Short mmCIF file of C-alpha atoms in Angstrom, two decimals:
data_model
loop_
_atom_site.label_atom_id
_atom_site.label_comp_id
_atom_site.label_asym_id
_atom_site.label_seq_id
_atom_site.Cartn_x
_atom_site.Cartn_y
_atom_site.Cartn_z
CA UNK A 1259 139.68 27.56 -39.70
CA UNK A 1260 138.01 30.88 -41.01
CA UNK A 1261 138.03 31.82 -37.66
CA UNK A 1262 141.96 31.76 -36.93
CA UNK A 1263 142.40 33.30 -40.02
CA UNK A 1264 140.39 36.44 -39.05
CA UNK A 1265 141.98 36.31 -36.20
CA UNK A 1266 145.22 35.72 -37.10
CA UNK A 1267 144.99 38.82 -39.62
CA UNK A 1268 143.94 41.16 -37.13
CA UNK A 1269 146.51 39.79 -34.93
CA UNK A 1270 148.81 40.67 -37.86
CA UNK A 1271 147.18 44.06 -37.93
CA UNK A 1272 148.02 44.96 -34.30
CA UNK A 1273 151.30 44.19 -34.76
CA UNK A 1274 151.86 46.05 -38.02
CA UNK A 1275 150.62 49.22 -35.93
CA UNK A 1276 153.06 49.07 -33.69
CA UNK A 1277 156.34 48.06 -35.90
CA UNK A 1278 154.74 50.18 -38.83
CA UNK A 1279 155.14 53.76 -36.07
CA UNK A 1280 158.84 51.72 -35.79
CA UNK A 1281 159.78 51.79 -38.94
CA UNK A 1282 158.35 55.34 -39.45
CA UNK A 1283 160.25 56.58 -37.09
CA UNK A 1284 163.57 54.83 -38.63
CA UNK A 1285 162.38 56.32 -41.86
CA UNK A 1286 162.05 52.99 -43.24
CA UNK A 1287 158.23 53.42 -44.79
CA UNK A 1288 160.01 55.01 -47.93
CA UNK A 1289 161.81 52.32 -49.00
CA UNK A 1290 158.68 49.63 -48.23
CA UNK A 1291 156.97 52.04 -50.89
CA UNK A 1292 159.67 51.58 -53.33
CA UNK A 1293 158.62 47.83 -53.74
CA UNK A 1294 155.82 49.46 -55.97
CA UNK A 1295 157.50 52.26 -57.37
CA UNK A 1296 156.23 55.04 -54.96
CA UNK A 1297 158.23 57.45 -52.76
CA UNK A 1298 155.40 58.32 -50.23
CA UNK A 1299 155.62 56.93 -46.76
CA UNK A 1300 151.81 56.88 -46.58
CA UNK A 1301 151.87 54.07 -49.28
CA UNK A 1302 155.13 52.23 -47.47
CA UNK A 1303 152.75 51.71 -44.31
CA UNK A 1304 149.76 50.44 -45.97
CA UNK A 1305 151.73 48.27 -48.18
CA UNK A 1306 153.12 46.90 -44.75
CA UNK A 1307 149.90 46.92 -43.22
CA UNK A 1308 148.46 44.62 -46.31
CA UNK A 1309 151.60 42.55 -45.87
CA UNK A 1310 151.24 42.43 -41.66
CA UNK A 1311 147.51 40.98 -42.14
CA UNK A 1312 148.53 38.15 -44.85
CA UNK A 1313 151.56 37.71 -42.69
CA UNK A 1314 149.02 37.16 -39.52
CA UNK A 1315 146.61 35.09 -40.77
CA UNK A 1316 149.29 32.36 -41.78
CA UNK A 1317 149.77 32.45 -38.58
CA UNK A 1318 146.27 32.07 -37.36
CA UNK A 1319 146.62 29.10 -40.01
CA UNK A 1320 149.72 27.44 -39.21
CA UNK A 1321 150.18 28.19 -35.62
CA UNK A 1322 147.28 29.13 -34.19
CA UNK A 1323 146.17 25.83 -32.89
CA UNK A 1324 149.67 25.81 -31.03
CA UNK A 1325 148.87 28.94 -29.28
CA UNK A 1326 146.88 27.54 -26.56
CA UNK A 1327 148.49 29.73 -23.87
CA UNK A 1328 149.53 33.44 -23.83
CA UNK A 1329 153.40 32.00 -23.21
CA UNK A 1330 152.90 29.88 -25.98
CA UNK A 1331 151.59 32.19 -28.41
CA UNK A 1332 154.20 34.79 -27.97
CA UNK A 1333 156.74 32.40 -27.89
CA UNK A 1334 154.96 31.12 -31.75
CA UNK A 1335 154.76 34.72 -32.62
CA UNK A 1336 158.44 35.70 -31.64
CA UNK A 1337 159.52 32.63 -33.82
CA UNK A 1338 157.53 33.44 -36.44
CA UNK A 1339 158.25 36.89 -36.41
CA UNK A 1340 162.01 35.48 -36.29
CA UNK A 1341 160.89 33.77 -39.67
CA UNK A 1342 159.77 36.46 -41.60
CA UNK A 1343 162.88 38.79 -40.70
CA UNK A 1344 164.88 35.99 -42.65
CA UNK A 1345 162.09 35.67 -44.85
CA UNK A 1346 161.17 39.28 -45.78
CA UNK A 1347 164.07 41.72 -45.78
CA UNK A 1348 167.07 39.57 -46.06
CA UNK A 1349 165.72 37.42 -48.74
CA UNK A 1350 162.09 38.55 -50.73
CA UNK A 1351 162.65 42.26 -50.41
CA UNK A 1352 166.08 41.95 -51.94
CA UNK A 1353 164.79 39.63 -54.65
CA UNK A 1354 162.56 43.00 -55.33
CA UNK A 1355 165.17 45.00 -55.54
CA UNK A 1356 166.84 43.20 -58.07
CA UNK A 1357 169.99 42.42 -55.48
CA UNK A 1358 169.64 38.49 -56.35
CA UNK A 1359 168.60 35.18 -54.04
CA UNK A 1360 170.59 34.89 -50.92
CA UNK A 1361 173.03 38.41 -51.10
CA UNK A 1362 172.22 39.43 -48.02
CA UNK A 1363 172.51 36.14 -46.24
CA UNK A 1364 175.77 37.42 -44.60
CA UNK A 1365 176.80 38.42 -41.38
CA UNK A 1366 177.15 42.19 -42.34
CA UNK A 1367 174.01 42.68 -43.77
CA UNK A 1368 172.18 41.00 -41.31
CA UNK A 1369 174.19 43.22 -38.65
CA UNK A 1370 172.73 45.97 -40.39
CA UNK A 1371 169.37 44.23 -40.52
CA UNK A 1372 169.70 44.43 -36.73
CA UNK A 1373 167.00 46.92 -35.74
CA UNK A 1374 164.41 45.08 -38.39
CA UNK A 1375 164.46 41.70 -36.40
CA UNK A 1376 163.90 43.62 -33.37
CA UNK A 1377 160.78 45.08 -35.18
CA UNK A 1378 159.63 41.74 -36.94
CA UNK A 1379 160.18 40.33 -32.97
CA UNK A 1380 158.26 43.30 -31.55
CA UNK A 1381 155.46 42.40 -34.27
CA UNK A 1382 154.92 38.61 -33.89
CA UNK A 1383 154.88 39.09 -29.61
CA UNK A 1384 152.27 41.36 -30.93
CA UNK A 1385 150.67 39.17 -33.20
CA UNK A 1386 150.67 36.05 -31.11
CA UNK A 1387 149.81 38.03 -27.95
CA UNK A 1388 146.54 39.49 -29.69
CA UNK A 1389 145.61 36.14 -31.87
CA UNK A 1390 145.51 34.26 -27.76
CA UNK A 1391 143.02 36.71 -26.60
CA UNK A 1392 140.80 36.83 -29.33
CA UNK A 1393 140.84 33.05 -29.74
CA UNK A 1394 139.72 32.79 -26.29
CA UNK A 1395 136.23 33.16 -27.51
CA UNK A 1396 136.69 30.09 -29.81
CA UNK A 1397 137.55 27.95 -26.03
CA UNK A 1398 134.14 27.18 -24.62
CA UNK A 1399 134.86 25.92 -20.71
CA UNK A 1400 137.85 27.46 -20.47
CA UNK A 1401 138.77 29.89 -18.22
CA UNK A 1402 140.07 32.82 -20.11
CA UNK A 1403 143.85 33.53 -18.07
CA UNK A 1404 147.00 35.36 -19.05
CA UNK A 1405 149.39 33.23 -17.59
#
């Protein structure tokens, strides 16, 4: 269990990489900062980075025995990256903000939510991706494949 934990954080960590330099470039590190009452983009990333590595090792928790293929464990992490778009800015992150449960659980904010999911999407293929190859240490006898 430790084990897909650890891996399921760091998991979380390669995927916050790549959607963190995502949402930099959107200009979207700003308002992760905000959460805590800081304008500085450098505290918006590693505020997501903290929240990509809890984020992973659920993962490694709750889905990493499912992830017993590199098709399965992207498909895991793509719904579970699905999950946390729903999960993180359409309903916590508002909460935050003070905008109340549920109001933006509409079809024009999550329109405008749009290039988020394809970040939390990019992040759990990530995520899943990199928790399969380094749990294929854990799989003595197996042959360690891709496909």
């Amino acid at each position: 269990m430790a084990k897909a934990i650890r891996d399921g954080a760091l998991g979380g960590l390669a995927g916050g990489v790549v959607f963190g330099v995502m949402m930099a470039m959107m200009g979207m590190l700003k308002m992760i900062a905000s959460m805590v009452g800081s304008p500085s983009p450098v505290v918006g990333f590693l505020i997501h980075m903290m929240i990509s590595a809890a984020i992973g090792a659920g993962f490694g928790l709750v889905l990493g025995g499912w992830a017993s293929s590199v098709g399965k464990a992207i498909g895991a992490g793509l719904g579970y990256g699905f999950l946390w778009w729903l999960l993180g800015p359409l309903t916590i992150m508002p909460l935050m903000m003070g905008m109340g449960f549920g109001s933006q659980w509409n079809a024009s904010a999550m329109q405008a939510a749009m290039p988020s999911l394809v970040g939390h999407l990019i992040y759990g293929a990530v995520l899943g991706f990199t928790y399969y190859r380094l749990s294929l240490s854990a799989r003595s006898g197996r042959a360690a494949q891709l496909a």
